mmCIF file of C-alpha atoms and ligand atoms in Angstrom:
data_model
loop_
_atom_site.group_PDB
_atom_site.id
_atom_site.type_symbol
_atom_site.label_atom_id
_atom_site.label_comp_id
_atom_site.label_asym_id
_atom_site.label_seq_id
_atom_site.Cartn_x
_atom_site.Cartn_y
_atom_site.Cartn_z
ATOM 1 C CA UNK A 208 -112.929 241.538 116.156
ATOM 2 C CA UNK A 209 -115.272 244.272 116.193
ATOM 3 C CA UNK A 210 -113.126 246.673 113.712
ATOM 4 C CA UNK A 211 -113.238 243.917 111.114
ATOM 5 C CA UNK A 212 -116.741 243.601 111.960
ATOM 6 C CA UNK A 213 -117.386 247.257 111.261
ATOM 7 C CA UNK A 214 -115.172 247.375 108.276
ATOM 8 C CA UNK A 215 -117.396 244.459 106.643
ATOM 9 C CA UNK A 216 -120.611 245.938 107.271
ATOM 10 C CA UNK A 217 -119.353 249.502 105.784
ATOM 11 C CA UNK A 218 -117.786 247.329 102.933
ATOM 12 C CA UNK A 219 -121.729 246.586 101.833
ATOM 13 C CA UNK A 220 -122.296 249.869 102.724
ATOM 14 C CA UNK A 221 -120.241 251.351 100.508
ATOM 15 C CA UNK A 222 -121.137 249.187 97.456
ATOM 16 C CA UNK A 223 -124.920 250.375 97.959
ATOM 17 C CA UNK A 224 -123.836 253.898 98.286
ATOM 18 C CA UNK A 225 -121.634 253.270 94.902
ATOM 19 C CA UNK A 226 -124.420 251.819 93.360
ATOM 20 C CA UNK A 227 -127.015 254.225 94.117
ATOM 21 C CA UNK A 228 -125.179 257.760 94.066
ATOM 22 C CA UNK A 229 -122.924 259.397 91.138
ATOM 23 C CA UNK A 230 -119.395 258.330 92.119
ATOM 24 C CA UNK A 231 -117.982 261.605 92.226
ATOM 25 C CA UNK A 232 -120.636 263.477 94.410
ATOM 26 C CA UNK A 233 -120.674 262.471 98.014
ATOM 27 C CA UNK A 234 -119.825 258.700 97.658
ATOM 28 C CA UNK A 235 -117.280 258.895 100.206
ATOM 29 C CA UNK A 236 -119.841 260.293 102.701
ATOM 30 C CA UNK A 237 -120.217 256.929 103.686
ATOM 31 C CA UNK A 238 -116.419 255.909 103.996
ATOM 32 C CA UNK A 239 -115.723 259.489 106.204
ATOM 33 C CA UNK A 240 -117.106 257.550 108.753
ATOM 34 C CA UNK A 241 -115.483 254.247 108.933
ATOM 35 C CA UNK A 242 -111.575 255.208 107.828
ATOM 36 C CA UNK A 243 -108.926 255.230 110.375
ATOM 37 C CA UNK A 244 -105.229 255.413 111.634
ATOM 38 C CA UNK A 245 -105.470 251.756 112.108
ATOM 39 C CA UNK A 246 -105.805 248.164 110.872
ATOM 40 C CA UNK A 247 -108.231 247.798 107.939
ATOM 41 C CA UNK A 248 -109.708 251.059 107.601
ATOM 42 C CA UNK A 249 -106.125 252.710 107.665
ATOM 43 C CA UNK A 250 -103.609 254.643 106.050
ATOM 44 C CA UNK A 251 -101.853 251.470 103.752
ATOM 45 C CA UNK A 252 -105.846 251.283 102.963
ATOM 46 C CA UNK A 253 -107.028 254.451 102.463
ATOM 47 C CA UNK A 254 -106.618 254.551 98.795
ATOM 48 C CA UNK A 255 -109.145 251.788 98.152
ATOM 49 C CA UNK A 256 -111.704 252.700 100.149
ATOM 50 C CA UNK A 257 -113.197 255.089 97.718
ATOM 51 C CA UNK A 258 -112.696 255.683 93.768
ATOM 52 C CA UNK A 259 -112.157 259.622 95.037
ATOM 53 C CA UNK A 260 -109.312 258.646 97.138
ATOM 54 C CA UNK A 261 -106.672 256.922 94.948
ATOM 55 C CA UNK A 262 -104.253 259.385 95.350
ATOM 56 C CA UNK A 263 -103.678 258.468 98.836
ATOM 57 C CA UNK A 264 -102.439 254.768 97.669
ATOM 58 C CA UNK A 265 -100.943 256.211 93.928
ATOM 59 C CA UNK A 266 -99.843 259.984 94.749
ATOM 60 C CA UNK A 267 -96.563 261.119 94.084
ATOM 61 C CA UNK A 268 -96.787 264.530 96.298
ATOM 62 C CA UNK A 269 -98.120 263.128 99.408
ATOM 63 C CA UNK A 270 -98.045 264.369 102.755
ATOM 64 C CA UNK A 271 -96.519 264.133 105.495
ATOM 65 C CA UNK A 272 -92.750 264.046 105.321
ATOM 66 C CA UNK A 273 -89.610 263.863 107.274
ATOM 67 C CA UNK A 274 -88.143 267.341 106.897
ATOM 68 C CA UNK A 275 -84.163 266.334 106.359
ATOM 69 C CA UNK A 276 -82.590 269.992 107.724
ATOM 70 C CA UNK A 277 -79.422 269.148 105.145
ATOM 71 C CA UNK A 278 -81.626 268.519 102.230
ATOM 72 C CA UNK A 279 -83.555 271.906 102.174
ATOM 73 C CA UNK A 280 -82.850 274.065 99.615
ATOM 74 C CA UNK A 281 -82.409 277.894 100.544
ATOM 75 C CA UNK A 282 -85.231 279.848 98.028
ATOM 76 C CA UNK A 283 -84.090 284.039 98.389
ATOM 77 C CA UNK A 284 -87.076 284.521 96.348
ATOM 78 C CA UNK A 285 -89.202 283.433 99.323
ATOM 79 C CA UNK A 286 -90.664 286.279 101.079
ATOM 80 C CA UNK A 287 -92.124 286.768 104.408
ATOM 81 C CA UNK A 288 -95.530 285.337 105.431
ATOM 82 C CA UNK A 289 -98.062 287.669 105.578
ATOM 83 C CA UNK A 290 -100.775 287.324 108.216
ATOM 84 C CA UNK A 291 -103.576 288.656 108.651
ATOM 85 C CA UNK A 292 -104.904 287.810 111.792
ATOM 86 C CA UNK A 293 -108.308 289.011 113.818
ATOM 87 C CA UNK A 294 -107.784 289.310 118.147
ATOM 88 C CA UNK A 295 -109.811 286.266 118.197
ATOM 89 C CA UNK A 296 -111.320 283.978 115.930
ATOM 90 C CA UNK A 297 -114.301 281.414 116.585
ATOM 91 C CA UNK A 298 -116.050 279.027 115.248
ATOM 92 C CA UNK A 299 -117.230 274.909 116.492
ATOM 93 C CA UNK A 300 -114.672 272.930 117.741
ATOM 94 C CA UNK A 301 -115.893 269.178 116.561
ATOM 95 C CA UNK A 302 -114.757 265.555 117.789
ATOM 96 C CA UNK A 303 -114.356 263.904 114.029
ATOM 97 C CA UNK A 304 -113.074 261.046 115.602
ATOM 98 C CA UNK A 305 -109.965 261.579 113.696
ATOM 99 C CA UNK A 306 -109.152 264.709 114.920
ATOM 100 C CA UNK A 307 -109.521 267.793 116.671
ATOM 101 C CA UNK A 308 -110.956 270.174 114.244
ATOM 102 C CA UNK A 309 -112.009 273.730 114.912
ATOM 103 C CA UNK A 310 -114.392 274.629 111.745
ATOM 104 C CA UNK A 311 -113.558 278.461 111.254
ATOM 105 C CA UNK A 312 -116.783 280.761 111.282
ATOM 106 C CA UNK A 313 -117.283 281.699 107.693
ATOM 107 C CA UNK A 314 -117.966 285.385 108.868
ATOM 108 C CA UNK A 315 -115.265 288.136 107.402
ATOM 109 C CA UNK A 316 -114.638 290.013 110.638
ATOM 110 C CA UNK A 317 -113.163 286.600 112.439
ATOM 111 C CA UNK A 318 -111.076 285.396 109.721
ATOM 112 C CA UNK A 319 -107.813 285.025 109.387
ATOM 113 C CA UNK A 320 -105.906 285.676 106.211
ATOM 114 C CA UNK A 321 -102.678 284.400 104.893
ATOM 115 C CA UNK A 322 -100.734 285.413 101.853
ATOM 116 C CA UNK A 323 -97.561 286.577 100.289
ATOM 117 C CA UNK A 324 -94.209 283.500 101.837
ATOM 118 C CA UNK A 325 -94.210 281.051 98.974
ATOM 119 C CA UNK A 326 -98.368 281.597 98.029
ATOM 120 C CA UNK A 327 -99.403 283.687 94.907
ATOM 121 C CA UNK A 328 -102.716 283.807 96.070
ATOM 122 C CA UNK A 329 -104.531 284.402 99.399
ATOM 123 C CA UNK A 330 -105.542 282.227 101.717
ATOM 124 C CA UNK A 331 -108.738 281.761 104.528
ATOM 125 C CA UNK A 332 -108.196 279.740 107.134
ATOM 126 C CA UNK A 333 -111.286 277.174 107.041
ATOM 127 C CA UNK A 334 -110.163 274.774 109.751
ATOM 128 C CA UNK A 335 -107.611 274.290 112.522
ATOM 129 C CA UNK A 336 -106.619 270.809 113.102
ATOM 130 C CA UNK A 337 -104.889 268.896 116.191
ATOM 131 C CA UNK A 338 -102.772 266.142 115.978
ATOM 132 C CA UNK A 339 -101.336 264.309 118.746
ATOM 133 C CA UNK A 340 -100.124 261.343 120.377
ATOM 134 C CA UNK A 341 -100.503 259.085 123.077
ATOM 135 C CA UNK A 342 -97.310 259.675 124.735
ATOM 136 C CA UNK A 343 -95.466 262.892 124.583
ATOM 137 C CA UNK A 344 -92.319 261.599 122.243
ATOM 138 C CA UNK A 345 -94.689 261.068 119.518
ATOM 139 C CA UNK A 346 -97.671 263.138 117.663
ATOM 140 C CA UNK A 347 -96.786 265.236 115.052
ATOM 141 C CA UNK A 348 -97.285 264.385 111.674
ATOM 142 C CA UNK A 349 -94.727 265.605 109.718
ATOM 143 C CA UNK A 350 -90.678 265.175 111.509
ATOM 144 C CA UNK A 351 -87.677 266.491 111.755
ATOM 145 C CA UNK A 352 -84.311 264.222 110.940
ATOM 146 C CA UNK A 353 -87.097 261.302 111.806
ATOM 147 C CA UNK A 354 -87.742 263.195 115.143
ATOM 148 C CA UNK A 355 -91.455 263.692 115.463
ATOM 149 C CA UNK A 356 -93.073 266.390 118.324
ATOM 150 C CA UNK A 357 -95.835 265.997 120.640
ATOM 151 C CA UNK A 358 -98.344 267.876 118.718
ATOM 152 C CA UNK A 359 -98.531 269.628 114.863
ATOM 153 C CA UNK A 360 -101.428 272.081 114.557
ATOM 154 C CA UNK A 361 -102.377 272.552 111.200
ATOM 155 C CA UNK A 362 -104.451 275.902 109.624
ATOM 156 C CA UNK A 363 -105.850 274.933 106.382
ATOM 157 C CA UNK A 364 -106.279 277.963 104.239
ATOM 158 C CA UNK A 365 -108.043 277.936 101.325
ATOM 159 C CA UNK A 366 -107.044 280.371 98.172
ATOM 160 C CA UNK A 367 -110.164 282.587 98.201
ATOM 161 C CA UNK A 368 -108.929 285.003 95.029
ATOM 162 C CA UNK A 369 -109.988 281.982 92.994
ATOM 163 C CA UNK A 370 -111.954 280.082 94.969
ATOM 164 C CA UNK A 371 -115.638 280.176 96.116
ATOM 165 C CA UNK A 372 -115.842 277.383 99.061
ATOM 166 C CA UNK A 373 -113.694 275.796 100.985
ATOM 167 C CA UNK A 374 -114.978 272.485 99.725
ATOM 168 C CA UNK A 375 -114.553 273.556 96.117
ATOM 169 C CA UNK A 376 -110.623 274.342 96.951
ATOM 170 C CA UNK A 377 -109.785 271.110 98.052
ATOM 171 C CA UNK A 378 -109.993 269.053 95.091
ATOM 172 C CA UNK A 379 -108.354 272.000 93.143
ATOM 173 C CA UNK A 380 -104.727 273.581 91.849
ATOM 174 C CA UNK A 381 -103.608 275.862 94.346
ATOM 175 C CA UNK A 382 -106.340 275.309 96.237
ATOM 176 C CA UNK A 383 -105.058 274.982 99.770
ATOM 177 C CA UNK A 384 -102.230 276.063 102.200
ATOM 178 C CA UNK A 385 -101.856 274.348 105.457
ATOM 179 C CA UNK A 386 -99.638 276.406 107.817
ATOM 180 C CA UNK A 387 -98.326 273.838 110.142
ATOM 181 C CA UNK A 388 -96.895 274.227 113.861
ATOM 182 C CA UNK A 389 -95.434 271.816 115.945
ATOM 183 C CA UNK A 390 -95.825 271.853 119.610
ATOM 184 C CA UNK A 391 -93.484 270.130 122.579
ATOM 185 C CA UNK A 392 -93.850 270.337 126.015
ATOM 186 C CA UNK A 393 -91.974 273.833 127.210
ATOM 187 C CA UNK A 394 -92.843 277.481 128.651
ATOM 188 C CA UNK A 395 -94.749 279.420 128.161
ATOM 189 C CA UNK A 396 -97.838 277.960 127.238
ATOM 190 C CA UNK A 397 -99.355 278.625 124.369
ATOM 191 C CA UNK A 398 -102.938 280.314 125.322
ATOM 192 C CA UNK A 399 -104.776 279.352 121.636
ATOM 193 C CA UNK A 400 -103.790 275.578 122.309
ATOM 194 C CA UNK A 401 -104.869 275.896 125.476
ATOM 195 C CA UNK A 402 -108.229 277.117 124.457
ATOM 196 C CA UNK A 403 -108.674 274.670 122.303
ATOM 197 C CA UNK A 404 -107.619 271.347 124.663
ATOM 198 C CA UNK A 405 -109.562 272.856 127.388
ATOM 199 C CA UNK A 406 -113.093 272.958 125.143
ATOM 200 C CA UNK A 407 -112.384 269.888 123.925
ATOM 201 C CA UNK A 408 -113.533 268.122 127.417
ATOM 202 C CA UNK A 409 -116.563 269.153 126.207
ATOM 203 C CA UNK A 410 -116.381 266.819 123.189
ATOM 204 C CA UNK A 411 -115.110 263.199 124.344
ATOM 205 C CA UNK A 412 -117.365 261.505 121.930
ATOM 206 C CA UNK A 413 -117.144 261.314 118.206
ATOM 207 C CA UNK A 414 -119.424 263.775 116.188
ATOM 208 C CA UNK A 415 -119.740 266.159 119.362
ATOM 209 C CA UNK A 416 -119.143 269.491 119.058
ATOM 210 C CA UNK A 417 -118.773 273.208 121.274
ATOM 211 C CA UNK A 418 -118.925 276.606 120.186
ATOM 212 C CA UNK A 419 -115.605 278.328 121.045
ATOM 213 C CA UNK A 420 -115.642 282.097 120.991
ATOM 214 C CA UNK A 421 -112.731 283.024 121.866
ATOM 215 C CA UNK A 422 -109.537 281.716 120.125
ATOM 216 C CA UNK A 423 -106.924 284.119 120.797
ATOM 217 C CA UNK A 424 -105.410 284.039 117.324
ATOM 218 C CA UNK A 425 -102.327 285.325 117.712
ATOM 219 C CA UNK A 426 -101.351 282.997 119.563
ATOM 220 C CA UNK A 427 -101.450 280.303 117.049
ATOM 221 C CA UNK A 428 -98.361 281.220 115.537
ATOM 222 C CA UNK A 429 -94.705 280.890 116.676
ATOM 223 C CA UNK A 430 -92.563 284.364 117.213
ATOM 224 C CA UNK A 431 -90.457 283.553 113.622
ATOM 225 C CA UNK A 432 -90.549 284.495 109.890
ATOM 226 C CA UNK A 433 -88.815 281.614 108.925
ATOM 227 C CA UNK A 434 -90.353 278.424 107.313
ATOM 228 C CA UNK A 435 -90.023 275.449 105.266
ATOM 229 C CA UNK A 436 -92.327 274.873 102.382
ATOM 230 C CA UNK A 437 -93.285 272.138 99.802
ATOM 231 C CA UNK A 438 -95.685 271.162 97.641
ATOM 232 C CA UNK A 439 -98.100 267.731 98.871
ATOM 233 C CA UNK A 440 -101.289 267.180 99.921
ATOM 234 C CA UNK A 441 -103.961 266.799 102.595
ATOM 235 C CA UNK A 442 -103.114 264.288 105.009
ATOM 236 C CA UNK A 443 -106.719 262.624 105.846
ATOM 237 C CA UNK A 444 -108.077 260.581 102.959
ATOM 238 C CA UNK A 445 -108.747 262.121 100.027
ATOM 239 C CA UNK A 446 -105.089 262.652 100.282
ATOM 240 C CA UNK A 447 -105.868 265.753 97.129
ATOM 241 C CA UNK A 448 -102.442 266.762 95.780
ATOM 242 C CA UNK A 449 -103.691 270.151 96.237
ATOM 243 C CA UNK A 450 -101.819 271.772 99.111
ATOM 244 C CA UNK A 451 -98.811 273.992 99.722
ATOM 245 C CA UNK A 452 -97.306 273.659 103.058
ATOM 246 C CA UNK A 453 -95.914 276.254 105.393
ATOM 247 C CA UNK A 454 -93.895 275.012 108.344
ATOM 248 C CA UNK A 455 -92.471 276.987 111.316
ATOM 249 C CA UNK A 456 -88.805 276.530 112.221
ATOM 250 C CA UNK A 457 -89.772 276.612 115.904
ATOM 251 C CA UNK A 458 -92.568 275.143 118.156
ATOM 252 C CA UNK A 459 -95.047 276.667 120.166
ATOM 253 C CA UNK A 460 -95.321 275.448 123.986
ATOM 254 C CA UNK A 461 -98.315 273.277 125.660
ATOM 255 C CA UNK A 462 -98.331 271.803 128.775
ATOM 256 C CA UNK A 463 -98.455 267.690 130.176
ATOM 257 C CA UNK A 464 -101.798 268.625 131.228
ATOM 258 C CA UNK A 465 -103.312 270.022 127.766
ATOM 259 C CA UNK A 466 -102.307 266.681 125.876
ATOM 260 C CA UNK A 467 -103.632 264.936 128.924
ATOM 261 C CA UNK A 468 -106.547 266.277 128.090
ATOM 262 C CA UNK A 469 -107.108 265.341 124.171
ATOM 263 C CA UNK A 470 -105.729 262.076 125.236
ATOM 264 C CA UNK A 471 -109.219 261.393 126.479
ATOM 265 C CA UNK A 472 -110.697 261.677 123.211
ATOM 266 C CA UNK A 473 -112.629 258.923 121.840
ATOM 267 C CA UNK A 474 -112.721 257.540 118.230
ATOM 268 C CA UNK A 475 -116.285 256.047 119.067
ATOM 269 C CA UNK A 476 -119.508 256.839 120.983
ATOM 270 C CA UNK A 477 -118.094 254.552 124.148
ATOM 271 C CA UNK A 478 -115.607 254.848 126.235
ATOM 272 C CA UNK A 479 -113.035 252.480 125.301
ATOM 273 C CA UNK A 480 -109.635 253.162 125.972
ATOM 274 C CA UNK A 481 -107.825 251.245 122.855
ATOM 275 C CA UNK A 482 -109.935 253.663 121.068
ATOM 276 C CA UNK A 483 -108.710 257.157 121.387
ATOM 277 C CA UNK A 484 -108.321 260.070 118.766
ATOM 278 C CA UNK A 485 -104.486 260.015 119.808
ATOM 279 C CA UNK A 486 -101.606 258.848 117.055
ATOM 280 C CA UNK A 487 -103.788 260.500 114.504
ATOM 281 C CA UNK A 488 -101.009 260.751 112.514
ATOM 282 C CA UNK A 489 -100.644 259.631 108.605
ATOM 283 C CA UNK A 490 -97.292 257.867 108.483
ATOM 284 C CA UNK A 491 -94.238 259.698 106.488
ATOM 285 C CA UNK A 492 -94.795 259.809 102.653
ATOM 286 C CA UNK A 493 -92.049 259.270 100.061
ATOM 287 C CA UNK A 494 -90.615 263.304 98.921
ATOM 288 C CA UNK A 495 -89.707 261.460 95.719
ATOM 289 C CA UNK A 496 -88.213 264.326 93.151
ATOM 290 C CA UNK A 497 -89.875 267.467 95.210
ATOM 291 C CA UNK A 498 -87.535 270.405 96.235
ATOM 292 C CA UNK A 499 -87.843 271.243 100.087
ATOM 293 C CA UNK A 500 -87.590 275.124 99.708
ATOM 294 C CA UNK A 501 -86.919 277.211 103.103
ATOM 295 C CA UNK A 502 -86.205 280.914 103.464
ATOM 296 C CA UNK A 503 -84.078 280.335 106.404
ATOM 297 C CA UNK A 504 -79.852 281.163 104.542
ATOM 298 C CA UNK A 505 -77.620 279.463 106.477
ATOM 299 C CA UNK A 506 -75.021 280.727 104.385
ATOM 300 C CA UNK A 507 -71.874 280.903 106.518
ATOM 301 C CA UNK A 508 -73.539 280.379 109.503
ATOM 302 C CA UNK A 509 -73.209 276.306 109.939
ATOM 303 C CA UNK A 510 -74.301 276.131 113.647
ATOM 304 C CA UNK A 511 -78.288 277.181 113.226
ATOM 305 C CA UNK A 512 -80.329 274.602 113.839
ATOM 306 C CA UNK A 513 -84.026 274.529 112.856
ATOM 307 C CA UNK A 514 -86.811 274.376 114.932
ATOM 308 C CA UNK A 515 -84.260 276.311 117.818
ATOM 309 C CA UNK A 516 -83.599 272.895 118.964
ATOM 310 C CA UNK A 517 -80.249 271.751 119.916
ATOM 311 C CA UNK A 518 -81.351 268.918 119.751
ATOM 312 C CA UNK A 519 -81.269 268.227 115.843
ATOM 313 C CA UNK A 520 -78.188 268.491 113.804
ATOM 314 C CA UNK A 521 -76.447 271.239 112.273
ATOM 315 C CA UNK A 522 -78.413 272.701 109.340
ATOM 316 C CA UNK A 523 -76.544 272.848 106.558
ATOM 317 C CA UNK A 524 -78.015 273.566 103.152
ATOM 318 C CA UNK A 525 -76.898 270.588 100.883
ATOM 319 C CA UNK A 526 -74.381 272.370 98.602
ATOM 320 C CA UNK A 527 -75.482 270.883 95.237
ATOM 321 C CA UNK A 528 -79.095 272.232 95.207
ATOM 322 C CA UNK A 529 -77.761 275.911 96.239
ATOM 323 C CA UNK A 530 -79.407 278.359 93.923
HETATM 324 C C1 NAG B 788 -109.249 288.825 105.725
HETATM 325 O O1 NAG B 788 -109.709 289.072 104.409
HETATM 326 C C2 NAG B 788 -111.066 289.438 104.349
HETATM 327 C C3 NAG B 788 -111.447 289.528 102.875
HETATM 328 O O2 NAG B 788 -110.504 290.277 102.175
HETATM 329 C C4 NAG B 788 -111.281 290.752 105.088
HETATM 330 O O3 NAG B 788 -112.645 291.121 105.052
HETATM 331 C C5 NAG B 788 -110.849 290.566 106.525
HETATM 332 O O4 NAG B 788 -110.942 291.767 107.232
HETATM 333 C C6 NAG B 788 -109.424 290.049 106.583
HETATM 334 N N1 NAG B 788 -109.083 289.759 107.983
HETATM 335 C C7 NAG B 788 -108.263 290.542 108.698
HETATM 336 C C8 NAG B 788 -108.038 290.134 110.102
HETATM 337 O O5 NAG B 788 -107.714 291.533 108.250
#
């Protein structure tokens, strides 16, 4: 098979690049291109493919989870999310062959700040991330009750009060916040996601990229204060238990046409349809002893569901972790 194929080939690969570079500096360079959602390469794998990666295999804060609505714990000391948000933001919108990723332009004027909710520092958002599946029941990385959605758009943030790169935040405490927003098919639909799946045409291939100018930014974000939060880490391999996580409770809208479109993405170079960027998602991680903290109080009111979805089932915060 021509994975396995590929994965031998970047196996000697990798033990040259070992041999030949200092193992903390840029040893994975080699592995970025070669992991995957599947077979050898993938997530069950991930934590072997480079010395910097163990966490992914041995981490105990890991990303994503299933977000059990009954199991969150109401936090009163969790204040608002505070955006700061530019009318548009730009920046390259790149093929990784993973994922959708729009790389933020580092310029002040375009970016778009987060701070205050459960953070103690503030945040930059570096990147914006798309994941997404091949059919529309399915995509999302993180779930609800088991209950994934079609897409999760994630903002990685990175704490710039202590931090001096983007890259130097990610292997460190407090270094990143990933705002996360799930997306189903619904109206109206949502113009930034739109944006962004429409560009993307431009970039079937892996490694291609397209300047985007103008990201309405706004738009990114669901009309709600309220959130879920938690502690864990980046999803993509080096899996760095570095990141706090800010969920919406409700979705933002796209249309069958807009996932259409991504689905044509291509992990590869060719066209080959077993190949596509879609199902990039990491599968659900153990929460082992973390708290889920939300600032959504249910107190009294039993019939609020999160995510405004009737669909799930009654939220009720589990009694025994009640502050
Ligand atoms: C975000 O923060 C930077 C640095 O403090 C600032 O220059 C920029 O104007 C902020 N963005 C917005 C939209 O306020």
């Amino acid at each position: 098979m021509d994975a396995f194929l590929t994965f031998g080939v970047s196996l000697v690969f990798i033990f040259l690049s070992l041999r030949t570079t200092n193992q903390s500096s840029g040893s994975d360079a080699l592995w970025s291109r070669w992991w995957t959602y599947t077979g050898q390469a993938g997530p069950r794998f991930w934590g072997n493919l480079s010395p910097d990666w163990s966490l992914c295999a041995t981490g105990k804060y890991q990303s994503p989870i299933d977000i059990k609505p009954r199991a969150l714990l109401f936090d009163p000391s969790l204040r608002r999310l505070t955006l700061e948000i530019p009318i548009t933001i730009h920046g390259t919108l790149v093929n990784t062959g993973r994922d959708v990723t729009l790389v933020v332009d580092e310029s002040s004027y375009s970016s778009l700040n987060i701070s205050d909710g459960p953070l103690m520092y503030h945040y930059r958002v570096a990147q914006i991330k798309l994941h997404f599946g091949s059919e529309d029941d399915h995509g999302s990385e993180h779930t609800i009750e088991g209950t994934p959605f079609s897409a999760e758009i994630q903002l990685v943030a990175y704490n710039t009060d202590i931090y001096s790169s983007f890259r130097e935040a990610l292997q460190a405490p407090y270094g990143i916040a990933i705002v996360s927003v799930f997306a189903e098919i619904g109206q109206p639909v949502n113009e930034a996601f739109k944006t962004m799946a429409t560009f993307a045409q431009r970039i079937l291939w892996k490694g291609q990229s397209t300047r985007v100018e103008t990201i309405p930014a706004k738009a990114l974000f669901p009309n709600t204060n309220y959130y879920v939060t938690y502690e864990g880490s980046l999803t993509q391999p080096g899996c760095y238990e570095t990141v706090t996580w800010v969920i919406f409770n409700k979705p933002i809208y796209i249309s069958k046409d807009m996932l259409t479109s991504l689905r044509r993405l291509q992990q590869g170079i060719n066209d080959d349809p077993s190949n596509t960027v879609a199902n990039n998602n990491r599968p659900i991680m153990p929460i082992n002893n973390r708290v889920i903290r939300t600032n959504i109080n249910h107190q009294g009111t039993s019939t609020s569901n999160i995510c405004g979805m009737t669909r799930y089932t009654f939220y009720q915060i589990n009694p025994s972790l009640d502050v």
